[in-house]
mmCIF file of C-alpha atoms in Angstrom:
data_model
loop_
_atom_site.group_PDB
_atom_site.id
_atom_site.type_symbol
_atom_site.label_atom_id
_atom_site.label_comp_id
_atom_site.label_asym_id
_atom_site.label_seq_id
_atom_site.Cartn_x
_atom_site.Cartn_y
_atom_site.Cartn_z
ATOM 1 C CA MET A 1 -71.528 181.555 114.390
ATOM 2 C CA ARG A 2 -68.825 184.209 114.050
ATOM 3 C CA ASP A 3 -71.086 186.417 111.911
ATOM 4 C CA ALA A 4 -73.920 186.042 114.424
ATOM 5 C CA ILE A 5 -71.655 187.107 117.297
ATOM 6 C CA ARG A 6 -70.370 190.065 115.290
ATOM 7 C CA ALA A 7 -73.941 191.117 114.503
ATOM 8 C CA GLU A 8 -74.960 191.008 118.164
ATOM 9 C CA LEU A 9 -71.929 193.015 119.237
ATOM 10 C CA LEU A 10 -72.735 195.613 116.583
ATOM 11 C CA LYS A 11 -76.325 195.800 117.838
ATOM 12 C CA ALA A 12 -75.095 196.392 121.372
ATOM 13 C CA ARG A 13 -72.510 198.980 120.350
ATOM 14 C CA GLY A 14 -74.892 200.877 118.118
ATOM 15 C CA SER A 15 -77.772 201.042 120.597
ATOM 16 C CA TRP A 16 -78.453 204.171 122.620
ATOM 17 C CA TRP A 17 -79.547 201.785 125.351
ATOM 18 C CA MET A 18 -75.906 200.750 125.773
ATOM 19 C CA LEU A 19 -75.072 204.306 126.817
ATOM 20 C CA PHE A 20 -77.927 204.275 129.314
ATOM 21 C CA GLY A 21 -76.740 200.935 130.666
ATOM 22 C CA LEU A 22 -73.200 202.189 131.121
ATOM 23 C CA ALA A 23 -74.511 205.245 132.967
ATOM 24 C CA TYR A 24 -76.652 202.919 135.067
ATOM 25 C CA ALA A 25 -73.502 200.966 136.005
ATOM 26 C CA TYR A 26 -72.374 204.081 137.863
ATOM 27 C CA LEU A 27 -75.760 205.337 139.013
ATOM 28 C CA MET A 28 -76.665 202.037 140.692
ATOM 29 C CA PRO A 29 -73.825 202.113 143.266
ATOM 30 C CA ALA A 30 -74.336 205.872 143.650
ATOM 31 C CA MET A 31 -78.054 205.457 144.415
ATOM 32 C CA CYS A 32 -77.381 202.617 146.859
ATOM 33 C CA TYR A 33 -74.838 204.835 148.603
ATOM 34 C CA SER A 34 -77.246 207.782 148.696
ATOM 35 C CA TYR A 35 -80.013 205.763 150.357
ATOM 36 C CA ALA A 36 -77.800 203.739 152.694
ATOM 37 C CA PRO A 37 -78.095 204.562 156.416
ATOM 38 C CA ASP A 38 -75.285 206.603 157.958
ATOM 39 C CA SER A 39 -74.193 203.628 160.043
ATOM 40 C CA VAL A 40 -73.408 201.692 156.852
ATOM 41 C CA ILE A 41 -71.362 204.380 155.086
ATOM 42 C CA ALA A 42 -69.608 205.804 158.162
ATOM 43 C CA THR A 43 -65.810 205.662 157.968
ATOM 44 C CA ASP A 44 -64.912 207.796 160.998
ATOM 45 C CA GLY A 45 -61.904 206.406 162.805
ATOM 46 C CA ALA A 46 -61.251 203.725 160.172
ATOM 47 C CA ASP A 47 -57.897 203.367 158.462
ATOM 48 C CA SER A 48 -57.644 203.948 154.718
ATOM 49 C CA ALA A 49 -58.013 200.250 153.832
ATOM 50 C CA ALA A 50 -61.156 199.799 155.941
ATOM 51 C CA ALA A 51 -62.687 203.077 154.760
ATOM 52 C CA THR A 52 -62.050 202.190 151.131
ATOM 53 C CA ARG A 53 -63.507 198.721 151.592
ATOM 54 C CA THR A 54 -66.637 200.186 153.202
ATOM 55 C CA LEU A 55 -67.409 202.418 150.218
ATOM 56 C CA LEU A 56 -66.346 199.947 147.534
ATOM 57 C CA ALA A 57 -68.932 197.517 148.933
ATOM 58 C CA PHE A 58 -71.465 199.364 146.776
ATOM 59 C CA LEU A 59 -69.787 197.874 143.715
ATOM 60 C CA THR A 60 -72.021 194.848 144.302
ATOM 61 C CA ALA A 61 -74.671 196.841 142.411
ATOM 62 C CA VAL A 62 -72.580 196.872 139.219
ATOM 63 C CA PRO A 63 -73.366 193.239 138.239
ATOM 64 C CA VAL A 64 -77.066 194.116 138.544
ATOM 65 C CA ALA A 65 -76.513 196.766 135.881
ATOM 66 C CA SER A 66 -74.816 194.100 133.757
ATOM 67 C CA ILE A 67 -77.848 191.812 134.137
ATOM 68 C CA PHE A 68 -80.228 194.614 133.203
ATOM 69 C CA LEU A 69 -78.281 195.759 130.142
ATOM 70 C CA ALA A 70 -77.695 192.247 128.776
ATOM 71 C CA ASN A 71 -81.330 191.367 129.407
ATOM 72 C CA TRP A 72 -82.514 194.324 127.334
ATOM 73 C CA GLY A 73 -80.820 192.878 124.253
ATOM 74 C CA ILE A 74 -83.316 190.005 124.118
ATOM 75 C CA ALA A 75 -86.248 191.669 125.902
ATOM 76 C CA LYS A 76 -86.495 194.396 123.266
ATOM 77 C CA GLU A 77 -86.595 191.788 120.472
ATOM 78 C CA TYR A 78 -89.607 190.143 122.067
ATOM 79 C CA PHE A 79 -91.156 193.549 122.755
ATOM 80 C CA TYR A 80 -90.751 194.795 119.158
ATOM 81 C CA ARG A 81 -91.437 191.323 117.708
ATOM 82 C CA SER A 82 -88.161 191.341 115.766
ATOM 83 C CA LEU A 83 -86.967 187.957 117.045
ATOM 84 C CA PRO A 84 -88.771 185.914 114.342
ATOM 85 C CA ARG A 85 -86.868 187.818 111.644
ATOM 86 C CA THR A 86 -83.586 187.244 113.466
ATOM 87 C CA ALA A 87 -84.356 183.535 113.854
ATOM 88 C CA LEU A 88 -85.139 183.196 110.148
ATOM 89 C CA THR A 89 -81.830 184.692 109.004
ATOM 90 C CA GLN A 90 -79.629 182.351 111.044
ATOM 91 C CA ARG A 91 -79.699 179.080 112.933
ATOM 92 C CA ARG A 92 -81.386 179.384 116.306
ATOM 93 C CA ILE A 93 -78.389 177.971 118.147
ATOM 94 C CA ASP A 94 -76.114 180.549 116.491
ATOM 95 C CA GLY A 95 -78.368 183.401 117.539
ATOM 96 C CA TYR A 96 -78.703 182.028 121.072
ATOM 97 C CA VAL A 97 -74.957 181.587 121.600
ATOM 98 C CA ALA A 98 -74.234 184.957 119.989
ATOM 99 C CA LYS A 99 -76.552 186.787 122.377
ATOM 100 C CA CYS A 100 -74.974 185.042 125.388
ATOM 101 C CA VAL A 101 -71.469 185.935 124.188
ATOM 102 C CA SER A 102 -72.598 189.510 123.577
ATOM 103 C CA GLY A 103 -74.038 189.581 127.100
ATOM 104 C CA ALA A 104 -70.692 188.513 128.566
ATOM 105 C CA VAL A 105 -68.843 191.181 126.550
ATOM 106 C CA GLN A 106 -71.327 193.835 127.661
ATOM 107 C CA GLY A 107 -70.819 192.637 131.228
ATOM 108 C CA LEU A 108 -67.072 193.120 130.826
ATOM 109 C CA VAL A 109 -67.551 196.688 129.586
ATOM 110 C CA VAL A 110 -70.062 197.477 132.327
ATOM 111 C CA GLY A 111 -67.786 195.975 134.964
ATOM 112 C CA VAL A 112 -64.705 197.924 133.888
ATOM 113 C CA LEU A 113 -66.479 201.272 133.498
ATOM 114 C CA GLY A 114 -68.650 200.797 136.593
ATOM 115 C CA THR A 115 -65.724 199.949 138.872
ATOM 116 C CA THR A 116 -63.655 202.794 137.455
ATOM 117 C CA ALA A 117 -66.407 205.381 137.881
ATOM 118 C CA TRP A 118 -67.333 204.331 141.412
ATOM 119 C CA SER A 119 -63.665 204.088 142.432
ATOM 120 C CA VAL A 120 -63.218 207.722 141.391
ATOM 121 C CA SER A 121 -66.322 208.659 143.409
ATOM 122 C CA THR A 122 -64.985 206.721 146.396
ATOM 123 C CA TRP A 123 -61.684 208.597 146.138
ATOM 124 C CA ILE A 124 -63.534 211.940 146.046
ATOM 125 C CA ILE A 125 -65.753 211.024 149.021
ATOM 126 C CA LEU A 126 -62.753 209.934 151.090
ATOM 127 C CA GLU A 127 -60.846 213.102 150.155
ATOM 128 C CA GLN A 128 -63.796 215.148 151.404
ATOM 129 C CA ARG A 129 -63.630 213.181 154.650
ATOM 130 C CA HIS A 130 -59.865 213.816 154.872
ATOM 131 C CA GLN A 131 -59.125 210.128 154.367
ATOM 132 C CA SER A 132 -57.059 208.301 151.773
ATOM 133 C CA PHE A 133 -58.130 205.912 149.043
ATOM 134 C CA ASP A 134 -56.221 202.681 149.586
ATOM 135 C CA LEU A 135 -54.790 201.002 146.495
ATOM 136 C CA GLY A 136 -53.623 197.883 148.265
ATOM 137 C CA ALA A 137 -54.119 194.265 147.272
ATOM 138 C CA ALA A 138 -57.575 194.067 148.890
ATOM 139 C CA THR A 139 -58.842 196.998 146.809
ATOM 140 C CA TRP A 140 -57.518 195.559 143.552
ATOM 141 C CA GLN A 141 -59.089 192.222 144.442
ATOM 142 C CA THR A 142 -62.481 193.887 144.917
ATOM 143 C CA LEU A 143 -62.196 195.725 141.593
ATOM 144 C CA VAL A 144 -61.162 192.620 139.647
ATOM 145 C CA LEU A 145 -63.820 190.440 141.265
ATOM 146 C CA THR A 146 -66.486 193.047 140.450
ATOM 147 C CA VAL A 147 -65.519 192.800 136.787
ATOM 148 C CA VAL A 148 -65.592 188.982 136.996
ATOM 149 C CA ALA A 149 -69.060 189.088 138.577
ATOM 150 C CA SER A 150 -70.258 191.488 135.875
ATOM 151 C CA VAL A 151 -69.045 189.160 133.115
ATOM 152 C CA LEU A 152 -70.878 186.261 134.760
ATOM 153 C CA ALA A 153 -73.980 188.434 135.119
ATOM 154 C CA GLY A 154 -74.173 189.125 131.381
ATOM 155 C CA PRO A 155 -75.234 185.639 130.191
ATOM 156 C CA TRP A 156 -77.578 185.400 133.174
ATOM 157 C CA GLY A 157 -79.327 188.576 132.020
ATOM 158 C CA VAL A 158 -79.631 187.235 128.469
ATOM 159 C CA THR A 159 -81.090 183.901 129.527
ATOM 160 C CA LEU A 160 -83.644 185.655 131.730
ATOM 161 C CA GLY A 161 -85.084 187.051 128.518
ATOM 162 C CA TYR A 162 -85.417 183.579 127.032
ATOM 163 C CA LEU A 163 -86.826 182.088 130.226
ATOM 164 C CA LEU A 164 -89.348 184.928 130.691
ATOM 165 C CA PRO A 165 -90.222 186.147 127.164
ATOM 166 C CA ASN A 166 -92.244 189.133 128.319
ATOM 167 C CA TYR A 167 -90.737 192.600 128.489
ATOM 168 C CA TRP A 168 -92.240 193.636 131.815
ATOM 169 C CA THR A 169 -91.738 190.293 133.556
ATOM 170 C CA THR A 170 -88.116 189.902 132.556
ATOM 171 C CA THR A 171 -87.327 193.545 133.366
ATOM 172 C CA ALA A 172 -88.802 193.086 136.840
ATOM 173 C CA ALA A 173 -86.757 189.907 137.322
ATOM 174 C CA ALA A 174 -83.561 191.644 136.215
ATOM 175 C CA LEU A 175 -84.011 194.981 137.958
ATOM 176 C CA ILE A 176 -86.476 194.716 140.851
ATOM 177 C CA ALA A 177 -86.070 191.171 142.184
ATOM 178 C CA PRO A 178 -82.435 191.635 143.325
ATOM 179 C CA PHE A 179 -83.420 194.462 145.670
ATOM 180 C CA ALA A 180 -87.030 193.582 146.511
ATOM 181 C CA LEU A 181 -86.480 189.849 147.056
ATOM 182 C CA GLU A 182 -82.855 188.816 147.291
ATOM 183 C CA LEU A 183 -81.523 191.675 149.441
ATOM 184 C CA PRO A 184 -84.150 191.242 152.221
ATOM 185 C CA LEU A 185 -83.542 187.484 152.215
ATOM 186 C CA MET A 186 -79.791 188.028 152.362
ATOM 187 C CA LEU A 187 -80.155 190.364 155.326
ATOM 188 C CA HIS A 188 -82.725 188.376 157.299
ATOM 189 C CA ALA A 189 -82.304 184.776 156.069
ATOM 190 C CA PRO A 190 -78.742 184.506 154.748
ATOM 191 C CA SER A 191 -78.780 180.716 154.888
ATOM 192 C CA ILE A 192 -81.280 180.885 152.003
ATOM 193 C CA GLY A 193 -80.486 184.205 150.367
ATOM 194 C CA ARG A 194 -76.799 183.549 149.752
ATOM 195 C CA PHE A 195 -77.639 180.788 147.285
ATOM 196 C CA LEU A 196 -79.839 182.991 145.070
ATOM 197 C CA PRO A 197 -78.373 184.192 141.736
ATOM 198 C CA VAL A 198 -77.531 187.828 142.465
ATOM 199 C CA SER A 199 -76.408 186.974 145.989
ATOM 200 C CA THR A 200 -73.905 184.494 144.587
ATOM 201 C CA LEU A 201 -72.577 187.292 142.368
ATOM 202 C CA ALA A 202 -72.293 189.472 145.477
ATOM 203 C CA GLY A 203 -70.336 186.636 147.056
ATOM 204 C CA VAL A 204 -67.874 186.850 144.171
ATOM 205 C CA VAL A 205 -67.287 190.553 144.930
ATOM 206 C CA GLN A 206 -67.098 189.866 148.686
ATOM 207 C CA PRO A 207 -68.480 193.072 150.229
ATOM 208 C CA PRO A 208 -68.490 193.232 154.042
ATOM 209 C CA ILE A 209 -71.943 191.616 154.310
ATOM 210 C CA PRO A 210 -72.245 188.693 156.744
ATOM 211 C CA GLY A 211 -73.480 185.364 155.406
ATOM 212 C CA LEU A 212 -72.278 185.531 151.802
ATOM 213 C CA LEU A 213 -70.644 182.500 150.233
ATOM 214 C CA PRO A 214 -66.825 182.517 150.080
ATOM 215 C CA PRO A 215 -65.415 183.671 146.705
ATOM 216 C CA LEU A 216 -64.675 180.248 145.184
ATOM 217 C CA ALA A 217 -67.984 178.804 146.368
ATOM 218 C CA ALA A 218 -69.773 181.911 145.053
ATOM 219 C CA VAL A 219 -68.146 181.520 141.624
ATOM 220 C CA ALA A 220 -69.113 177.825 141.551
ATOM 221 C CA ALA A 221 -72.711 178.617 142.571
ATOM 222 C CA SER A 222 -72.915 181.394 139.963
ATOM 223 C CA LEU A 223 -71.672 179.043 137.255
ATOM 224 C CA LEU A 224 -74.287 176.470 138.258
ATOM 225 C CA TRP A 225 -77.044 179.099 138.005
ATOM 226 C CA ILE A 226 -75.737 180.239 134.630
ATOM 227 C CA ALA A 227 -75.447 176.678 133.308
ATOM 228 C CA ALA A 228 -78.998 175.875 134.433
ATOM 229 C CA SER A 229 -80.371 179.087 132.905
ATOM 230 C CA LEU A 230 -78.459 178.525 129.645
ATOM 231 C CA LEU A 231 -79.877 175.021 129.275
ATOM 232 C CA GLY A 232 -83.369 176.082 130.316
ATOM 233 C CA GLY A 233 -83.363 179.123 128.058
ATOM 234 C CA TRP A 234 -82.190 177.113 125.061
ATOM 235 C CA HIS A 235 -84.763 174.364 125.710
ATOM 236 C CA LEU A 236 -87.611 176.887 125.750
ATOM 237 C CA PHE A 237 -86.306 178.932 122.817
ATOM 238 C CA ARG A 238 -85.771 175.833 120.667
ATOM 239 C CA ARG A 239 -89.355 174.724 121.236
ATOM 240 C CA ARG A 240 -91.030 178.127 121.144
ATOM 241 C CA ASP A 241 -93.155 179.102 118.159
ATOM 242 C CA LEU A 242 -91.919 182.516 117.016
ATOM 243 C CA THR A 243 -94.459 183.042 114.246
#
């Protein structure tokens, strides 16, 4: 098991895709900010704490980057048909657990670098608006919870690849569904949308979006989604013919 985990971490570290994923962890909040309406990003008249909280809300996009990057680790093996070779060199359960652990570690890295990069951007934006970046308890809570949500997002991204063993399908589920499906439901039907996977991760971060689950409930809901996807992914992978 230890060797399998080490191998997966080496794959992730040595892949150029990891660099792209880390860049994406910053670009995702930046793009959401760029396309957000002025009414959403306005901080005129707000104190430093409120202004900082408004801009840090875009950190909810960082866990999506974690899902996407962790998902690529398994999606590319199906795409390049290298999974049968991997499965033959180790026990399936070892490979499965190793990829999920690697996904969580990648989520940690994405979360730390994504929050750091966007925090610097938030500081620059507020300086340009002649406002201050608040480093109070609420800000630190948002940063820490973003990292927590990113770690939780990693295994979810991995199991998506096992549940949907097709490169294009799983990529769409990891990258497009959060914005094309979950975000509209969260905005227009929060009683339903807040229970969906990425929305529960947003609830962990707690941006100023009405209708999200409270933090503890969001963590519990996220863990339930992850547990269900881990069991479902393992059930399908154990029974799937890889030849």
